[in-house]
Structures are given as structure tokens and as C-alpha cells.
Coordinates of C-alpha atoms and ligand atoms in Angstrom, one line a residue:
M1 CA -11.8 307.3 51.3
F2 CA -9.6 309.0 53.6
V3 CA -10.3 311.6 56.2
S4 CA -7.4 313.7 55.8
E5 CA -5.1 314.7 53.0
N6 CA -1.9 313.5 54.8
L7 CA -3.1 310.0 54.0
N8 CA -2.2 308.0 50.7
V9 CA -1.5 304.6 49.5
N10 CA 2.0 303.7 47.9
E11 CA 3.1 301.3 45.3
K12 CA 3.1 298.4 47.7
G13 CA -0.5 298.7 48.7
H14 CA 0.5 300.1 52.2
L15 CA -1.1 303.3 53.9
T16 CA 1.1 306.4 54.2
I17 CA 0.9 309.0 56.3
G18 CA 2.8 312.4 55.6
G19 CA 4.6 310.3 53.0
A20 CA 6.0 307.4 55.3
D21 CA 4.8 304.0 55.0
T22 CA 2.8 303.0 58.0
V23 CA 3.6 299.3 57.6
E24 CA 7.1 300.2 57.8
L25 CA 6.4 302.4 61.1
A26 CA 4.9 299.5 62.7
E27 CA 7.9 297.4 62.0
Q28 CA 10.3 300.0 63.1
Y29 CA 8.6 301.4 66.3
D30 CA 6.4 298.6 67.2
T31 CA 2.7 298.9 67.8
P32 CA 0.4 300.3 69.3
L33 CA 1.9 303.3 67.7
Y34 CA 0.7 307.0 67.6
V35 CA 2.0 308.7 64.4
M36 CA 1.6 312.4 64.0
D37 CA 2.4 314.3 60.5
E38 CA 4.0 317.7 61.4
Q39 CA 3.2 319.3 58.2
T40 CA -0.6 318.7 58.9
V41 CA -0.1 320.2 62.4
R42 CA 1.6 323.1 60.8
S43 CA -0.8 323.6 58.1
A44 CA -3.9 323.8 60.6
C45 CA -1.9 326.3 62.8
R46 CA -1.0 328.5 59.9
R47 CA -4.6 328.4 58.4
F48 CA -6.1 329.5 61.8
K49 CA -3.5 332.2 62.1
N50 CA -4.0 333.6 58.6
S51 CA -7.8 333.5 59.0
I52 CA -7.3 336.0 62.1
D53 CA -4.8 338.3 59.6
K54 CA -7.2 338.0 56.7
Y55 CA -10.6 338.8 58.4
Y56 CA -9.7 340.3 61.8
G57 CA -6.7 342.5 60.8
G58 CA -4.4 340.2 62.8
Q59 CA -6.0 341.5 65.9
G60 CA -6.0 338.2 67.8
L61 CA -4.2 335.1 68.9
V62 CA -4.6 331.4 68.0
C63 CA -4.0 329.4 71.1
Y64 CA -3.5 325.9 70.8
A65 CA -5.7 323.9 73.3
S66 CA -2.7 321.6 74.5
K67 CA -5.4 319.2 76.2
A68 CA -5.8 317.9 72.9
F69 CA -2.3 316.5 72.6
S70 CA 0.8 317.7 74.4
C71 CA 4.2 316.8 74.6
L72 CA 7.4 318.9 74.4
E73 CA 7.8 318.5 70.6
M74 CA 4.3 319.3 69.9
C75 CA 4.7 322.5 72.0
R76 CA 7.6 323.3 70.1
I77 CA 6.1 322.9 66.9
V78 CA 3.1 324.9 67.8
A79 CA 5.5 327.6 69.4
S80 CA 7.6 327.8 65.9
E81 CA 4.4 328.4 64.2
G82 CA 3.9 331.7 66.4
L83 CA 0.6 330.4 68.1
G84 CA -0.2 330.9 71.6
L85 CA -1.0 328.0 73.8
D86 CA -4.0 327.3 76.3
A87 CA -3.0 325.0 79.2
V88 CA -5.5 323.2 81.8
S89 CA -3.1 322.0 84.4
I90 CA 0.1 322.5 85.9
G91 CA 1.2 319.4 84.0
E92 CA 0.4 321.1 80.5
L93 CA 2.0 324.4 81.7
Y94 CA 5.0 322.6 82.9
T95 CA 5.3 320.8 79.5
A96 CA 5.2 324.2 77.5
V97 CA 7.4 325.8 79.9
K98 CA 10.0 322.8 79.5
A99 CA 9.6 323.4 75.6
G100 CA 10.5 326.9 76.0
F101 CA 7.3 328.2 75.1
D102 CA 6.8 332.1 75.0
V103 CA 4.9 332.2 78.5
S104 CA 3.3 335.7 77.7
K105 CA 1.2 333.8 74.9
I106 CA -0.2 331.1 77.3
G107 CA -3.6 331.2 78.8
F108 CA -4.2 329.0 82.1
H109 CA -7.5 327.2 82.4
G110 CA -9.4 325.1 84.5
N111 CA -12.5 324.9 86.7
N112 CA -10.6 324.2 90.0
K113 CA -7.4 325.3 89.9
T114 CA -5.2 324.4 93.0
N115 CA -3.3 327.0 94.7
E116 CA 0.0 325.0 93.6
E117 CA -1.4 325.8 90.1
L118 CA -2.1 329.3 90.5
E119 CA 1.3 329.9 92.3
F120 CA 3.0 328.1 89.3
A121 CA 0.9 330.4 86.8
V122 CA 1.9 333.6 88.8
D123 CA 5.8 332.8 89.4
N124 CA 6.0 331.9 85.7
K125 CA 4.0 334.8 84.5
V126 CA 1.7 333.2 82.2
G127 CA -0.1 335.5 79.9
H128 CA -3.4 335.4 81.4
I129 CA -5.3 333.1 83.7
I130 CA -8.8 332.4 82.9
V131 CA -10.6 332.3 86.3
D132 CA -13.6 330.0 86.7
N133 CA -15.3 331.1 89.9
I134 CA -14.9 333.2 93.1
S135 CA -13.2 331.1 95.2
E136 CA -10.4 331.1 92.6
L137 CA -10.7 334.8 92.3
L138 CA -9.9 335.6 96.1
R139 CA -7.1 333.0 96.3
L140 CA -5.5 334.2 93.1
E141 CA -5.9 337.9 94.5
E142 CA -4.1 336.7 97.5
I143 CA -1.3 334.6 95.8
A144 CA -0.7 337.7 93.5
K145 CA -0.6 340.1 96.4
Y146 CA 1.9 338.1 98.3
R147 CA 4.3 338.1 95.3
N148 CA 3.5 341.7 94.7
A149 CA 2.2 340.7 91.1
K150 CA -0.7 341.8 89.0
P151 CA -1.7 338.9 86.8
D152 CA -4.0 339.5 83.6
I153 CA -7.1 337.4 84.0
M154 CA -10.4 336.6 82.0
F155 CA -13.6 335.4 83.3
R156 CA -14.9 332.2 82.0
I157 CA -18.4 333.0 81.2
K158 CA -21.4 330.3 80.3
P159 CA -23.1 332.3 77.6
G160 CA -26.2 329.9 77.5
I161 CA -25.7 328.6 73.9
D162 CA -26.7 325.2 73.0
A163 CA -24.1 323.6 71.0
H164 CA -25.7 320.8 69.4
T165 CA -22.8 318.3 70.5
H166 CA -22.7 315.4 72.8
D167 CA -23.7 316.1 76.5
F168 CA -20.4 315.6 78.0
V169 CA -18.5 317.8 75.5
K170 CA -21.2 320.5 75.7
T171 CA -20.1 323.5 78.3
G172 CA -21.8 326.6 77.5
Q173 CA -25.1 326.0 79.0
I174 CA -26.3 327.2 82.4
D175 CA -25.9 323.6 84.0
S176 CA -22.3 323.3 83.7
K177 CA -19.5 322.9 86.2
F178 CA -17.6 325.7 83.9
G179 CA -17.6 329.4 84.6
F180 CA -19.9 332.2 85.7
A181 CA -23.5 332.2 84.6
L182 CA -25.0 335.2 82.6
E183 CA -28.5 334.8 83.1
T184 CA -28.4 334.6 86.8
G185 CA -26.4 337.8 87.1
E186 CA -23.4 335.9 88.6
A187 CA -21.2 336.6 86.1
F188 CA -22.1 340.5 86.5
E189 CA -21.5 340.3 90.3
A190 CA -18.1 338.6 89.6
V191 CA -17.1 341.4 87.2
K192 CA -17.7 344.2 89.9
Q193 CA -15.7 341.9 92.5
A194 CA -12.6 341.5 90.1
I195 CA -12.8 345.3 89.3
A196 CA -12.6 346.0 93.0
C197 CA -9.5 343.7 93.3
E198 CA -6.2 345.3 93.4
N199 CA -3.9 342.5 92.4
V200 CA -5.6 341.0 89.3
N201 CA -6.3 342.7 86.1
L202 CA -9.6 341.7 84.5
M203 CA -8.7 342.4 80.8
G204 CA -10.9 339.7 79.1
L205 CA -13.9 337.4 78.8
H206 CA -13.9 333.7 77.8
C207 CA -16.3 331.2 76.4
H208 CA -16.0 327.9 75.2
I209 CA -19.2 326.3 74.1
G210 CA -18.4 322.8 73.5
S211 CA -16.5 320.6 71.0
Q212 CA -16.7 318.9 67.7
I213 CA -19.2 321.5 66.6
F214 CA -20.1 321.6 62.8
D215 CA -22.3 324.5 62.9
I216 CA -21.2 327.9 62.9
D217 CA -24.2 329.4 64.2
P218 CA -23.8 328.9 67.8
F219 CA -20.4 330.3 67.6
E220 CA -21.6 333.5 66.1
E221 CA -24.6 333.4 68.6
A222 CA -21.8 333.1 71.4
A223 CA -19.9 336.0 70.1
K224 CA -22.9 338.3 70.2
V225 CA -23.8 337.2 73.7
M226 CA -20.4 338.0 75.2
L227 CA -20.1 341.4 73.2
D228 CA -23.5 342.4 74.7
F229 CA -22.2 341.4 78.2
I230 CA -18.8 343.6 77.3
A231 CA -21.4 346.2 76.5
K232 CA -23.3 346.1 79.7
I233 CA -20.0 346.3 81.7
K234 CA -18.9 349.4 79.7
N235 CA -22.3 351.0 80.2
E236 CA -23.0 350.0 84.0
L237 CA -19.7 349.9 85.4
N238 CA -17.7 352.5 83.0
Y239 CA -15.0 349.4 82.8
E240 CA -13.5 348.5 79.6
I241 CA -13.1 345.0 78.4
N242 CA -10.3 344.5 75.7
G243 CA -10.0 341.0 75.3
L244 CA -12.4 338.3 74.1
N245 CA -11.6 334.5 74.0
L246 CA -14.1 332.4 72.1
G247 CA -12.8 329.1 73.0
G248 CA -12.2 326.3 70.2
G249 CA -14.5 323.5 69.6
F250 CA -14.1 323.3 65.7
G251 CA -15.6 319.8 64.5
I252 CA -13.3 317.6 62.3
K253 CA -13.8 314.7 59.8
Y254 CA -13.7 311.6 61.7
L255 CA -16.0 310.0 59.3
N256 CA -16.6 310.1 55.4
E257 CA -19.8 311.7 56.0
H258 CA -18.4 314.5 58.0
D259 CA -18.3 317.6 56.1
P260 CA -16.6 320.3 58.5
A261 CA -16.2 324.0 57.1
P262 CA -12.8 325.0 56.1
L263 CA -10.9 326.4 59.2
E264 CA -10.9 329.6 57.7
T265 CA -14.7 329.8 57.7
Y266 CA -15.0 330.2 61.5
M267 CA -13.0 333.6 61.5
E268 CA -14.6 334.7 58.3
R269 CA -18.0 334.7 59.9
V270 CA -17.4 335.3 63.5
S271 CA -15.2 338.4 62.6
K272 CA -18.3 340.0 60.9
V273 CA -20.3 339.2 63.7
V274 CA -17.7 340.8 66.1
K275 CA -17.5 343.9 64.0
N276 CA -21.2 344.5 63.5
T277 CA -22.0 344.0 67.2
C278 CA -19.3 346.3 68.3
S279 CA -20.2 349.1 66.1
E280 CA -24.1 348.6 67.0
R281 CA -23.2 348.6 70.9
G282 CA -20.7 351.3 70.5
I283 CA -17.6 349.3 71.9
N284 CA -14.0 348.9 70.9
Q285 CA -13.5 345.7 68.9
P286 CA -11.7 343.5 71.3
Y287 CA -8.4 341.5 70.8
I288 CA -9.6 337.9 69.9
F289 CA -8.3 334.6 71.3
I290 CA -9.6 331.5 69.7
E291 CA -8.4 327.8 71.2
P292 CA -8.6 325.0 68.6
G293 CA -7.2 321.8 69.8
R294 CA -9.0 319.1 68.1
S295 CA -8.9 320.7 64.7
I296 CA -5.1 320.9 65.1
A297 CA -4.1 317.9 66.4
A298 CA -6.8 315.1 65.4
P299 CA -6.6 315.2 61.4
A300 CA -2.6 315.0 62.0
G301 CA -2.4 311.7 63.7
I302 CA -3.2 308.1 63.3
T303 CA -2.9 304.8 65.6
L304 CA -1.3 301.6 64.3
Y305 CA -2.1 298.3 65.9
T306 CA -1.4 294.7 65.2
V307 CA -4.2 292.5 64.7
G308 CA -4.1 289.4 67.1
A309 CA -7.2 287.2 67.5
R310 CA -10.0 287.1 64.9
K311 CA -13.1 285.8 66.1
E312 CA -16.2 285.2 64.1
I313 CA -19.5 284.7 65.6
P314 CA -21.9 283.5 63.2
N315 CA -24.8 285.8 62.4
I316 CA -23.9 288.3 65.2
R317 CA -20.4 289.8 64.5
T318 CA -16.9 289.4 63.6
Y319 CA -14.5 290.7 66.3
I320 CA -10.8 292.0 65.3
S321 CA -8.7 292.1 68.3
I322 CA -6.1 294.5 68.5
D323 CA -2.9 295.0 70.7
G324 CA -4.2 298.3 72.5
G325 CA -7.8 299.8 73.0
M326 CA -9.2 301.9 75.6
A327 CA -5.9 302.6 77.4
D328 CA -4.6 304.3 74.3
S329 CA -8.1 305.1 72.7
P330 CA -10.6 306.0 75.1
R331 CA -12.8 308.0 73.3
Y332 CA -14.9 305.1 72.2
I333 CA -15.8 303.9 75.8
L334 CA -16.3 307.6 77.0
Y335 CA -18.6 309.1 74.3
K336 CA -19.2 306.1 71.6
S337 CA -17.0 308.3 69.2
E338 CA -16.8 306.8 65.9
Y339 CA -13.7 306.5 63.8
E340 CA -12.6 305.2 60.4
A341 CA -10.1 302.5 60.1
I342 CA -8.2 300.6 57.4
V343 CA -5.9 297.6 57.2
A344 CA -2.7 299.5 56.5
N345 CA -0.8 296.6 54.6
K346 CA -4.0 296.0 52.4
A347 CA -4.9 299.6 51.7
N348 CA -5.7 298.8 48.2
E349 CA -8.1 295.9 48.8
E350 CA -11.9 296.2 48.9
R351 CA -13.4 296.5 52.3
T352 CA -15.5 293.4 52.3
E353 CA -16.6 293.3 55.9
K354 CA -18.0 295.0 58.6
V355 CA -16.3 294.3 61.9
T356 CA -16.1 295.4 65.5
I357 CA -12.5 296.2 66.4
A358 CA -12.0 295.1 69.9
G359 CA -9.3 296.3 72.2
K360 CA -7.3 294.0 74.6
C361 CA -8.7 295.6 78.0
C362 CA -10.9 293.7 80.4
E363 CA -14.1 295.7 79.5
S364 CA -16.7 294.5 77.1
G365 CA -17.0 298.2 76.0
D366 CA -13.4 298.4 75.0
L367 CA -14.0 298.9 71.2
I368 CA -12.5 300.9 68.7
G369 CA -15.9 300.7 66.8
E370 CA -18.5 298.4 65.8
N371 CA -20.0 297.7 62.0
M372 CA -16.7 299.2 60.8
P373 CA -16.2 298.4 57.0
L374 CA -12.9 297.0 56.7
Q375 CA -10.6 294.7 54.5
H376 CA -10.2 291.1 55.5
A377 CA -8.4 291.3 58.5
E378 CA -6.1 288.5 60.1
S379 CA -3.6 288.0 62.8
G380 CA -0.4 290.0 62.0
D381 CA -2.1 292.6 59.9
I382 CA -1.6 296.2 60.9
I383 CA -4.9 298.3 61.5
A384 CA -4.7 302.1 61.3
V385 CA -7.4 304.1 62.9
Y386 CA -7.5 307.6 61.5
A387 CA -7.8 311.1 63.1
T388 CA -6.7 310.0 66.4
G389 CA -4.1 312.8 66.9
A390 CA -6.2 314.5 69.6
Y391 CA -7.6 313.2 72.7
N392 CA -6.1 309.9 72.4
Y393 CA -2.4 310.1 73.8
S394 CA -3.5 312.8 76.2
M395 CA -6.4 310.6 77.4
S396 CA -4.4 307.5 77.6
S397 CA -3.9 305.6 80.5
N398 CA -2.3 302.6 82.0
Y399 CA -5.4 300.5 82.6
N400 CA -4.5 296.9 82.8
R401 CA -1.1 298.1 83.3
L402 CA -0.5 298.4 79.8
Q403 CA 2.5 300.4 78.8
K404 CA 1.8 303.7 76.9
P405 CA 2.6 303.6 73.2
A406 CA 5.2 305.7 71.8
V407 CA 4.4 308.8 69.9
V408 CA 6.2 309.4 66.4
F409 CA 6.4 312.3 64.2
V410 CA 6.6 312.2 60.6
N411 CA 7.8 314.8 58.3
N412 CA 7.7 314.3 54.5
G413 CA 8.5 310.7 54.7
E414 CA 10.8 310.6 57.6
S415 CA 10.0 309.7 61.1
R416 CA 11.4 310.4 64.6
I417 CA 10.5 309.5 68.1
A418 CA 8.8 312.4 70.2
V419 CA 7.6 310.4 73.1
K420 CA 9.2 306.8 73.8
R421 CA 7.3 303.7 74.7
E422 CA 6.8 303.1 78.1
T423 CA 8.8 300.3 79.5
L424 CA 7.7 297.7 82.0
D425 CA 10.1 299.5 84.5
D426 CA 8.1 302.7 83.8
I427 CA 5.1 300.7 84.8
I428 CA 6.4 299.9 88.5
R429 CA 8.5 303.4 88.6
N430 CA 6.5 305.0 91.3
D431 CA 5.6 301.7 93.3
I432 CA 7.5 301.1 96.6
Ligands
PLP501 C1 -11.3 321.8 75.4 C2 -11.0 323.3 75.3 C3 -10.6 323.9 74.1 C4 -10.4 323.0 72.8 O1 -11.6 322.3 72.5 P1 -11.4 321.5 70.9 O2 -12.6 320.9 70.8 O3 -10.3 320.5 71.1 O4 -11.2 322.6 69.9 C5 -10.6 325.1 74.0 N1 -11.0 325.8 75.0 C6 -11.1 325.3 76.2 C7 -11.5 326.2 77.4 C8 -11.4 323.9 76.5 O5 -11.8 323.5 77.5

């Protein structure tokens, strides 16, 4: 019935998350409301970290992909678990720095970093910069030279792997805006150029083949391809690459029928491939980075809404309209992503209907989902949408000048605000 272990029903028949009554949370903090369960975040961090210890002798770092969900509190929690962090913009870097994150454990990504971003990364001594293209390499070399610095860099590589996921979230194939292509020789030429640079240190290669991937095979395939390339660089250029960043993209359970592998399985399987390939190719086992985002944040979160209108269109569908929508939950309109939902104050009741949950924005496509099995919902009921901890708050907008909802963390039944709800004055704050 529930997509994650932090959800339950209490004696009042209310949905709980991390031991907190969601109906009470809705009353206390108002809706729409993002709720994150701290223990679920922590447990995912530990499981990934332990899997590197167990299967790869601890020779690696789990970097939380903060684009999934970033705020000061999230950075502090992830930092306290000993993880690293992957940031994709100066805003994410700034958040992590302000949260006191150990900058040496931060990797900086992006397919089109600005000079301002590169300067910020170099000035703040972030652990490594994942360089996407030659223009960036040359600009970074200049920026570093001017500062007398020599940042560690990795190259983002397109390994040419088909990851069996939605086209918009695939990133490893040759027709992608991210990274250097292997097949065309572009990546090899770029490596030569980086080795010749005096003010950057090429210490690793990176790939990230996509997102919400259930099948482990493409990850194994990607690891092999990357190690082959490391071997080629060693053999032909006599240059050793010691870091291998295998990205993130591990699928999670959005729907009851989804059945992702346990978080440990990835490292269990990929470690074997890495060890075997390294010994076959005669190269050293690299230090491994992995970058889970969704699988750390999504299962920890739910979104609470209040039902307004109920609109029954005979023989067509029933719309249940909520006080949020695409502005706080944009994944449906972007990718037709599916979610499970429940009427949080009727959590023990049967799901007697199939409904369309609609948002309040001025777009017909502004839906949470269609054909969703749900308890009978009426005005004033609280709807909880599951597994919204990733790519919801972080992708939220002020479309229709809606105020962004608050984010609350719960921990063993206690709740606290991590991000305040925007006020009307926030909406016009930058207007002149
Ligand atoms: C988005 C992204 C991730 C995280 O992906 P998830 O699907 O959230 O695990 C990791 N690495 C890179 C480079 C990314 O762009």
C-alpha cells in the first residue's frame, strides 16, 4: 500500500510520515506543504556509504546530487552523514558552502558553467570540477592561472549507453548536450588537451547515463566502457586516471508496481565489474564516486494538499482540485511522471474511485495524475502525494505568482520548518 517504509496510518486513521500525523502537519503549517522524513534521508545516505565500504573497500565517496533537493538543512543532514555533494550551479554551491559543507567533498557539474560559477568554484576550492567541454576547459585554465591555482578536474564523458528511461532524462548517448563523446574521438582529444594544461589536474572521468533507471546492466556496461577508456589513456598517453565518477540515476518506487533493487545492489554489482575490468586491463582500481540524488531524497518526502473543488464529469472523469499543482510539482507536466496518492485523513478507507488530481494553475496539463485510485475526496480533505522529496521543491516555480510552499522536516514524530513558506511580499520582492 505504501511506497516507502516511513509511511503508516495511526489510530485516528490519519496518514503518518516519520511518526508525524500528516493531518496535524497540514493544520499546523498549512498546505501545500512539503514534508521530508529525516531518518529516511539518513538511512539512504548510510546504505550507499556502507555499500562502498562493504563491496569496494571504502575506496569511494557518495556525493549527494543536490539538484534533487537542496536547502541548508538538507546539506547539513547529508554532511553529517559524511557524504560528499554534487552541485550543478553557483546557487547549489552557495547553499552547500553556507551550510558549512566540507568543500573538498564537493563536485561541481554543469554543461554550461559561467565564468562567475567557475571563479566561485576555484575561489572556494571545491573538491573537483567536472568539465563538460573544451570552451570550459580553456576558460577554467585561464581562471586558475590568474589565481595561481590548480583545481582537480574530471571530464564528463558520454559513454554511449542506452539507459532505458524517458528521453528527457537520458544523458549517456551520443546525441546529448552533456559531455564529450567517446565514439568520435572527441573525448580522447580533450584528454590530451587537458594533460597539456598547466593549471588544471585531470584526476578523473565522469559519466551519468540517466535517471530513474531500474536495470543495473547499463550501469555495469557504463563502468566497463569508462575503464576501457582509462586503460586506453594509460596505454597510449602514459597517463593515469585515478578517479571514476559513475553518476547517479538509481530508480525509486513511485508506484506500488515499481520494484527497484535495494540501494546496496548497485555497488555490489558494479564493484565486481570494476575489479574484474581493472585486472583484465592491467590498470589500478580507481577511487569511485557515485552521485545518487533521487534515491536519497524522493522516498523521504511527501506533499500535502487541501482539496478544493470536486468536479464530476459523467462518463468522463472526476477532477479533484488541490491548492497546489505544477508550480510545486512539475514532474507530471514535464514527463508525465506518475505518483501514488492518498486522502490523508481517510487513510484507512477503501479506494473506491479513480480520479484525476488537478492543480490550480492555468494549464490543462497541470495535473498530479490521471486514473489515480483514491478514497472518496471532498472539499477540505487532505491529499498526500508520495515520493515527492526529489525534483519537486527543487523544480518549483512561482508560476501564476503562487507562493512556494514551506518545507518541513520530521524526525521521529517531531517536526520543524526547514524552508519557510513564501509570503506575498516575497512574490514582489524583486519588483521595482
Ligand atoms: C542529475 C544527476 C545526478 C543525480 O541523478 P538521480 O537520478 O537524482 O540520482 C547525478 N549526477 C549527475 C551528473 C546528474 O546530472
